PDB file of C-alpha atoms in Angstrom:
ATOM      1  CA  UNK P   1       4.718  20.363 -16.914  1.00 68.00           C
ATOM      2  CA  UNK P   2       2.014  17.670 -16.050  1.00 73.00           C
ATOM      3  CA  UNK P   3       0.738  17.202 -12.946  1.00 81.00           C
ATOM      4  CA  UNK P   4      -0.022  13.933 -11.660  1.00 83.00           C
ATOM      5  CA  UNK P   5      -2.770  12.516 -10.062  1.00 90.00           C
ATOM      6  CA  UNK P   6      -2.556   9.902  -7.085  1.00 91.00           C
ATOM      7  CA  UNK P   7      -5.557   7.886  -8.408  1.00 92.00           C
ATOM      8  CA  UNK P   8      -6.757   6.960  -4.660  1.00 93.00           C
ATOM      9  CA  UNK P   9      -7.236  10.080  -3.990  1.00 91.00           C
ATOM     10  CA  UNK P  10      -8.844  11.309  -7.378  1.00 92.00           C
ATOM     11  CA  UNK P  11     -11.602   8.165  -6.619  1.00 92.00           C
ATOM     12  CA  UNK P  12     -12.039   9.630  -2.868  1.00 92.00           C
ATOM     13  CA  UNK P  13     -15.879   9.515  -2.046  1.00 89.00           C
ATOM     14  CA  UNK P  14     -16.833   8.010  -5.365  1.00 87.00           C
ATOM     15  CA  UNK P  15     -15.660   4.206  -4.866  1.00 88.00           C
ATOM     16  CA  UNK P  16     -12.559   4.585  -2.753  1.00 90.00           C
ATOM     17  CA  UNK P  17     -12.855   5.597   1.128  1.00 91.00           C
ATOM     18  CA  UNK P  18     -10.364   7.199   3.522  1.00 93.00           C
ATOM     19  CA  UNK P  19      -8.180   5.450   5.314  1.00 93.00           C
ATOM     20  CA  UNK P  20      -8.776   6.957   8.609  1.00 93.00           C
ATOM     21  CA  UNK P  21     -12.384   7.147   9.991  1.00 93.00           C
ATOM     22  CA  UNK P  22     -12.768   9.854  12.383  1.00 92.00           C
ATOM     23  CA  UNK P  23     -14.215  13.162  13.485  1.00 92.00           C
ATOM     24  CA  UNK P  24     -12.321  15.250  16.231  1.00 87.00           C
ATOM     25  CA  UNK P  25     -12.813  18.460  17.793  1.00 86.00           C
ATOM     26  CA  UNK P  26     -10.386  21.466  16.814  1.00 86.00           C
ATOM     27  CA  UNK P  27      -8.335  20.890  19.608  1.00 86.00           C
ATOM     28  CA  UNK P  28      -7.583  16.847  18.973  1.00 87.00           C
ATOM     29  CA  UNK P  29      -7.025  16.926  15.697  1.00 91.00           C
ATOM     30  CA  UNK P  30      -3.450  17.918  14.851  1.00 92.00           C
ATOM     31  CA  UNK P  31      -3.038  15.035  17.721  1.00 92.00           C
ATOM     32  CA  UNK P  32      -4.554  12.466  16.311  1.00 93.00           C
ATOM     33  CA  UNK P  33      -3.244  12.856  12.775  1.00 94.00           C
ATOM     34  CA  UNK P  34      -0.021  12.747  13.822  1.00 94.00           C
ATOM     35  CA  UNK P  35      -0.647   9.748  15.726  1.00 94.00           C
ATOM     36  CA  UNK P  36      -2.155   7.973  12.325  1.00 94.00           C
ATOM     37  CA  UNK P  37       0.769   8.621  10.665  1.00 95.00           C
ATOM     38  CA  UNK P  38       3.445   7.419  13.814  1.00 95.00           C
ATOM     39  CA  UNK P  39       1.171   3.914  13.905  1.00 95.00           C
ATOM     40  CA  UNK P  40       1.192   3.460  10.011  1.00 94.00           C
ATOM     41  CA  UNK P  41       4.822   4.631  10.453  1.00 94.00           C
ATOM     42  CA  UNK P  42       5.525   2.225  13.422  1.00 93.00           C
ATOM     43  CA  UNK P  43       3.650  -0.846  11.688  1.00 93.00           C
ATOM     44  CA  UNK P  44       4.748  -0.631   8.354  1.00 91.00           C
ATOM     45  CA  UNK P  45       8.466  -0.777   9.595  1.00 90.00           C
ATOM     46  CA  UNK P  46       8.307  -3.071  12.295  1.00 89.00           C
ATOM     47  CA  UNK P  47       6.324  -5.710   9.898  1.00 89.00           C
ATOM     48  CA  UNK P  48       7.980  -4.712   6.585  1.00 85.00           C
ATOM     49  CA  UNK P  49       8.134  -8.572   5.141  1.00 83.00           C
ATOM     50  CA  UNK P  50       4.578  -9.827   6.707  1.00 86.00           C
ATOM     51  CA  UNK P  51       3.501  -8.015   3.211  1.00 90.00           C
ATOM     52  CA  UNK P  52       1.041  -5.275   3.943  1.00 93.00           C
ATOM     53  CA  UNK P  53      -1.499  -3.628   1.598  1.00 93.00           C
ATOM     54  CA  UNK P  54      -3.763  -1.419   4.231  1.00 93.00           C
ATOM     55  CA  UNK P  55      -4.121  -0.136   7.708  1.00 95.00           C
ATOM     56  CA  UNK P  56      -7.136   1.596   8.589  1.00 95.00           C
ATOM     57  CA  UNK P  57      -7.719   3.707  11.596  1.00 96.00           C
ATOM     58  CA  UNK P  58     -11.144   4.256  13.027  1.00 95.00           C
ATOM     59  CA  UNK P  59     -11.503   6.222  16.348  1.00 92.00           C
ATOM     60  CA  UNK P  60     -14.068   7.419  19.015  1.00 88.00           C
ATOM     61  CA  UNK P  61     -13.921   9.566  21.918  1.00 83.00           C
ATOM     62  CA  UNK P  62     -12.040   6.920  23.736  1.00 87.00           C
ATOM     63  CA  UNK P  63     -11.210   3.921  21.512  1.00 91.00           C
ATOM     64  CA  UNK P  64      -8.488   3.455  18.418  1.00 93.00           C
ATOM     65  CA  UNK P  65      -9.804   0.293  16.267  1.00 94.00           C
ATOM     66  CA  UNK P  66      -6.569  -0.519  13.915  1.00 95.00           C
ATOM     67  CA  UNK P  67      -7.906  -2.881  11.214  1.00 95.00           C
ATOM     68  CA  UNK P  68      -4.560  -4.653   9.108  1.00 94.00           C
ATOM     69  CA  UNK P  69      -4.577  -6.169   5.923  1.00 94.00           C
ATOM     70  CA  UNK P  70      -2.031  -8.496   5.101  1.00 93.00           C
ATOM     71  CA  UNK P  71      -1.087 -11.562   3.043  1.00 92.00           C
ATOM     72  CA  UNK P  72       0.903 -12.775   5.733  1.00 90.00           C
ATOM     73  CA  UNK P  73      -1.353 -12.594   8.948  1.00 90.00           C
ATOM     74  CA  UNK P  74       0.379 -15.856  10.984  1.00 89.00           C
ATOM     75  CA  UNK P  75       3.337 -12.933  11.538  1.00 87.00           C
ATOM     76  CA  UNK P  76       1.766  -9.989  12.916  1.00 88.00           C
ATOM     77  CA  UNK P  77      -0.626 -12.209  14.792  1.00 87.00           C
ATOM     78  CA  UNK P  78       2.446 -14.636  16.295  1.00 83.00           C
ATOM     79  CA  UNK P  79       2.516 -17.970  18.387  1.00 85.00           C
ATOM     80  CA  UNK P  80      -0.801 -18.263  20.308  1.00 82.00           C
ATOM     81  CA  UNK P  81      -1.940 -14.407  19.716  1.00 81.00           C
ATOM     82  CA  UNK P  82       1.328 -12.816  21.440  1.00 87.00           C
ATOM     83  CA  UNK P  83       2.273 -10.777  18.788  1.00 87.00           C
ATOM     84  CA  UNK P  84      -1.472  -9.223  18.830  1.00 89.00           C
ATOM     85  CA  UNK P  85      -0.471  -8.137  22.478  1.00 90.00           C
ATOM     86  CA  UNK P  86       3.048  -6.901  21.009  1.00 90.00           C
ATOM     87  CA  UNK P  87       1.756  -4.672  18.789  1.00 91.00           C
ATOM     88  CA  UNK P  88      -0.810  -3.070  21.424  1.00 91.00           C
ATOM     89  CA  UNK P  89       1.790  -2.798  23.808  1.00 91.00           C
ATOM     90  CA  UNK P  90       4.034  -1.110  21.679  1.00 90.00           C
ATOM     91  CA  UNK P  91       1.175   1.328  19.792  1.00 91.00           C
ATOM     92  CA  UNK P  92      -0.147   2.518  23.744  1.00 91.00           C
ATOM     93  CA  UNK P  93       3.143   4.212  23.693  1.00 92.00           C
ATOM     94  CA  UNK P  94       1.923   6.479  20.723  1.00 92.00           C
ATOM     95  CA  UNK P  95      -1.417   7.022  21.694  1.00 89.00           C
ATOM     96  CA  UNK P  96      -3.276   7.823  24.842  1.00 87.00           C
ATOM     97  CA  UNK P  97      -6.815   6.342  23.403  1.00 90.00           C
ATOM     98  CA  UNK P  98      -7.299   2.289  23.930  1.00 92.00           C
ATOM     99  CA  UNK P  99      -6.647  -0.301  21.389  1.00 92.00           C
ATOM    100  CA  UNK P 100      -9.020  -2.853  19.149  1.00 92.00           C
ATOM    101  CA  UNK P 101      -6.608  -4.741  16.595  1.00 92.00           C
ATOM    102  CA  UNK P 102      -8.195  -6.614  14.112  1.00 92.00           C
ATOM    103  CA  UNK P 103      -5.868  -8.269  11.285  1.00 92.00           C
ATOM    104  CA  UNK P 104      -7.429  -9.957   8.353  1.00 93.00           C
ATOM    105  CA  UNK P 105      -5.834 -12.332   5.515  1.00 92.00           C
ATOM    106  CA  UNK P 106      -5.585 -11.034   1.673  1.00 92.00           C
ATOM    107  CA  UNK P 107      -6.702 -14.506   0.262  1.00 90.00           C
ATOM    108  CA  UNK P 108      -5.134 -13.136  -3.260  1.00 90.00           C
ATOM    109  CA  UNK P 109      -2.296 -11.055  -2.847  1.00 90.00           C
ATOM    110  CA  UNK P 110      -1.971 -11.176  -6.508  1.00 90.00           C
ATOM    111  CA  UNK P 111      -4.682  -9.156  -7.709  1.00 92.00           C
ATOM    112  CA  UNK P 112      -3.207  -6.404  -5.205  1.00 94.00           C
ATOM    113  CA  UNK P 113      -1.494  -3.377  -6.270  1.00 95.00           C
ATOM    114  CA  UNK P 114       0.108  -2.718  -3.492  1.00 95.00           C
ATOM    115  CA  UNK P 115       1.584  -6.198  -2.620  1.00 95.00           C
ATOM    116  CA  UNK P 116       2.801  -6.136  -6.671  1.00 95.00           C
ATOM    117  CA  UNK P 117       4.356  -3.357  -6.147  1.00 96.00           C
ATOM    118  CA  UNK P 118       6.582  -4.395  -2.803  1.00 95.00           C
ATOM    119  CA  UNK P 119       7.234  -8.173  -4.524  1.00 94.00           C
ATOM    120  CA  UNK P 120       9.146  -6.028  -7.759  1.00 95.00           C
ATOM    121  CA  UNK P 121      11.064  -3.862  -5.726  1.00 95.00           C
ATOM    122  CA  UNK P 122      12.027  -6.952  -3.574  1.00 94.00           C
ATOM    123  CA  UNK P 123      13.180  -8.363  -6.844  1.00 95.00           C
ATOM    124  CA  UNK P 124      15.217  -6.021  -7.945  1.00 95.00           C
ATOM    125  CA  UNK P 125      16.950  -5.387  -4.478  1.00 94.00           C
ATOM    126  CA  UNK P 126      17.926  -9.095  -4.900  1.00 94.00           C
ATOM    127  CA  UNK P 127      19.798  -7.608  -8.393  1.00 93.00           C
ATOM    128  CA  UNK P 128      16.996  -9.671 -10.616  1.00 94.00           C
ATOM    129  CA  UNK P 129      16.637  -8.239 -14.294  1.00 93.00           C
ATOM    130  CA  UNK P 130      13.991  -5.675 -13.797  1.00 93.00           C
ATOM    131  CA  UNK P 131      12.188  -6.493 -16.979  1.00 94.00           C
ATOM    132  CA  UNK P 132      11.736  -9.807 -16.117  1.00 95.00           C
ATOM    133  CA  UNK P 133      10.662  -8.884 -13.254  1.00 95.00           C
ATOM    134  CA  UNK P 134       7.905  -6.428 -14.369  1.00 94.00           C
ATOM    135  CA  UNK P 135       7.070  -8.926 -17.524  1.00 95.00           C
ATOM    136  CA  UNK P 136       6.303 -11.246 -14.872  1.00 94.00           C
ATOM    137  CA  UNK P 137       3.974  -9.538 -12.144  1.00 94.00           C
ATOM    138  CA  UNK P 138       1.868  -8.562 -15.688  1.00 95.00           C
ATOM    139  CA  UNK P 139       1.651 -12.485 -16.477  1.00 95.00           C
ATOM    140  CA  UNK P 140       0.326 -13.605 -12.947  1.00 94.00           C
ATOM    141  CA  UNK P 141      -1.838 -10.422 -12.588  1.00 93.00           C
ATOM    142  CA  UNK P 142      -3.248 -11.550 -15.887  1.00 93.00           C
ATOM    143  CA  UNK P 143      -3.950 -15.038 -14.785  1.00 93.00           C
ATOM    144  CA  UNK P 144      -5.311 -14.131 -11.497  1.00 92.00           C
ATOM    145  CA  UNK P 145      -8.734 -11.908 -13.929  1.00 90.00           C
ATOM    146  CA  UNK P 146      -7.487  -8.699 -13.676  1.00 93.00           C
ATOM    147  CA  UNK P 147      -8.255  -7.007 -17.050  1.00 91.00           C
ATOM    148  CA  UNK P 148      -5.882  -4.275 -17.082  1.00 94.00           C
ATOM    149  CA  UNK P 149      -2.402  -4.023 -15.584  1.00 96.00           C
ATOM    150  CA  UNK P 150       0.464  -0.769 -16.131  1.00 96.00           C
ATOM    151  CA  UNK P 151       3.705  -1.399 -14.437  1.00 96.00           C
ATOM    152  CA  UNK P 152       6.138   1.508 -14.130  1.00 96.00           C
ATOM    153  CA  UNK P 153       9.677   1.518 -12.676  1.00 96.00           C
ATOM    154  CA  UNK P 154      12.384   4.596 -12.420  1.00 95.00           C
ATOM    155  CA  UNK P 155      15.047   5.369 -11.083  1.00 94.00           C
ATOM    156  CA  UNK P 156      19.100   3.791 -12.252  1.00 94.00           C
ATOM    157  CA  UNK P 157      17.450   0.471 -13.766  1.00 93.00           C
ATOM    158  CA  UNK P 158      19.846  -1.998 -14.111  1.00 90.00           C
ATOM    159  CA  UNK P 159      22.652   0.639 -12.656  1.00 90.00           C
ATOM    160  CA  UNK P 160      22.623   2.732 -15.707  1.00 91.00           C
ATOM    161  CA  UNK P 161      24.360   6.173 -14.935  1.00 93.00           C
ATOM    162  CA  UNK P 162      21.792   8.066 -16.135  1.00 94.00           C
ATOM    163  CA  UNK P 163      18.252   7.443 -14.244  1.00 93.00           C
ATOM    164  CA  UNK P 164      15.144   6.468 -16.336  1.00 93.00           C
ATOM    165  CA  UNK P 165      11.392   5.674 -16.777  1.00 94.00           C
ATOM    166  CA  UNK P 166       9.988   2.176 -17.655  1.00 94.00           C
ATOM    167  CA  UNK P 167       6.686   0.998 -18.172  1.00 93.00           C
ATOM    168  CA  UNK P 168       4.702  -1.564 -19.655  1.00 95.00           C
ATOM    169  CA  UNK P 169       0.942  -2.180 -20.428  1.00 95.00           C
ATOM    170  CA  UNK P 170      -0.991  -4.606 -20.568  1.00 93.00           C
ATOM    171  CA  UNK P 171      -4.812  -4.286 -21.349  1.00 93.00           C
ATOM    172  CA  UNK P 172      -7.113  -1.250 -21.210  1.00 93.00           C
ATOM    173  CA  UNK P 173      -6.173   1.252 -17.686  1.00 94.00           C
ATOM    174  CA  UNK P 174      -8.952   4.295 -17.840  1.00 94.00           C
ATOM    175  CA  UNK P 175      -7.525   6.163 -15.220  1.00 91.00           C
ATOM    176  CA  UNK P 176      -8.797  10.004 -16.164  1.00 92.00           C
ATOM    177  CA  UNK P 177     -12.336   7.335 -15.829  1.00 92.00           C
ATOM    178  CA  UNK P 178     -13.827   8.114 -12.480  1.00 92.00           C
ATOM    179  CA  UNK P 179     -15.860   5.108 -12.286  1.00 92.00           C
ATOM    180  CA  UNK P 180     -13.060   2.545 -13.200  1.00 93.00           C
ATOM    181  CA  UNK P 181     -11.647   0.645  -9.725  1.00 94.00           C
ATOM    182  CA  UNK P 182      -8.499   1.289  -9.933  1.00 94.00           C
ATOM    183  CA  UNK P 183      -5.855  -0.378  -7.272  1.00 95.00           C
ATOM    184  CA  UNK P 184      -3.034   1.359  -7.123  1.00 95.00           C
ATOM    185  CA  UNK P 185       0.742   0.868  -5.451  1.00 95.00           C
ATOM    186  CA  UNK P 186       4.147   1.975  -4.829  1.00 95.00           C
ATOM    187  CA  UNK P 187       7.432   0.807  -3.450  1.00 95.00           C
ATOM    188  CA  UNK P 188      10.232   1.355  -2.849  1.00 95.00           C
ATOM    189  CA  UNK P 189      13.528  -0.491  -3.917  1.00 94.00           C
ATOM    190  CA  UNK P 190      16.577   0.405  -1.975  1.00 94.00           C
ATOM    191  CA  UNK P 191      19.652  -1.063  -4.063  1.00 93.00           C
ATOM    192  CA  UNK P 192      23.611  -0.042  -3.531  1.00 93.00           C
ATOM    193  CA  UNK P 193      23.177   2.147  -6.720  1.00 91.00           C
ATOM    194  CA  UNK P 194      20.392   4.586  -5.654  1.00 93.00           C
ATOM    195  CA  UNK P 195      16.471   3.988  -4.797  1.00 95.00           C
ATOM    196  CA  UNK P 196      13.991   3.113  -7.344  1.00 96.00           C
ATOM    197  CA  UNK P 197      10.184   3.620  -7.429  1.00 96.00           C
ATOM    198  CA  UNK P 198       7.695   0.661  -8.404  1.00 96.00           C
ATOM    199  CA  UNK P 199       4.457   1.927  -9.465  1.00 96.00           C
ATOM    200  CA  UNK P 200       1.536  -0.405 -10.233  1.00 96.00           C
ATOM    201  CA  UNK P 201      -2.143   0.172 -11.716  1.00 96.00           C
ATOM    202  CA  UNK P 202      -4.821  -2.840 -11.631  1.00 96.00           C
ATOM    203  CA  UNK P 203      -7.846  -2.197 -13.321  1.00 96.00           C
ATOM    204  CA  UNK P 204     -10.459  -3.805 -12.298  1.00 93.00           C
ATOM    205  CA  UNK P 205     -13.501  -3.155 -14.145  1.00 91.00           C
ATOM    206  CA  UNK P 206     -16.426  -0.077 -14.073  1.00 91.00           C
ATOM    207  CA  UNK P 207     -18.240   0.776 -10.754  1.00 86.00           C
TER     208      UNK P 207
END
């Protein structure tokens, strides 16, 4: 059988860096992973349409920084900053450690695999063809430079009986290349005839 490779994690330490910046003693470190995953958790739920790509974590002794990428900042941030305070209040529950949020704006959420990847499976919840739908993403990555683009989705497309794979490429996507910056994402589309997966792979060019 073949064994896939996430390609974020294949790139680790060569052009792509972790997610959560940290070093813990033996004792605080179960802790504070599960705590990473309970605030990506929390976040990514609570702000599901303010169309995140990222959340990093970087900690200290005493101090959680929580940096957010987003397309959509004007949500998480809210009227006059309250939503910043919100999202504090709500993450002190979780952990013990105090919190720096910073939130910055995607200025193109195109050229993002991740945001691709959540605008296709928000198509097809809304029962839109799901070839158009993928034909489409490849057109505006396309305009927006990015040089290579794969799109896959599976799962009942177009609620066939029997599940299936589709894909489409468009341009050159090295990913066995270590050196090539690849963006990758995947979503999730929850439809009233089973889930299906939305992968997508930008290539953008050789590191």
């Amino acid at each position: 059988m073949g064994h896939k490779v996430n390609p974020f994690g294949f790139r680790l330490g060569i052009n792509k860096y972790w997610l959560s910046n940290w070093y813990s003693s033996k004792n605080a470190y179960s802790r504070w992973l599960g705590e990473d995953y309970l605030i990506r958790e929390f976040i990514n739920n609570k702000f599901s349409g303010s169309s995140i790509s990222s959340i990093l974590i970087e900690r200290s002794e005493n101090k959680c920084k929580i940096i957010i990428n987003s397309a959509k900042p004007g949500i998480l941030i809210g009227k006059k900053g309250l939503g910043i305070e919100r999202i504090k209040n709500n993450l002190s529950k979780i952990t013990t450690q105090s919190i720096v949020l910073n939130i910055y704006e995607i200025k193109k959420p195109e050229t993002d695999a991740k945001l691709a990847a959540e605008n296709i499976a928000q198509q097809i919840e809304k029962r839109i063809p799901y070839k158009r739908v993928m034909k489409k993403a490849i057109l505006v990555a396309k305009k927006h430079g990015i040089s290579g683009v794969k799109i896959m989705c599976s799962g009942r497309l177009g609620g066939a009986e029997m599940s299936r794979r589709e894909w489409y490429i468009e341009g050159r996507v090295p990913l066995h290349t270590i050196r090539s910056n690849i963006d990758y994402g995947l979503s999730v589309a929850k439809t009233i005839y089973g889930t299906i997966g939305c992968k997508v792979w930008f290539f953008k060019g050789y590191i």
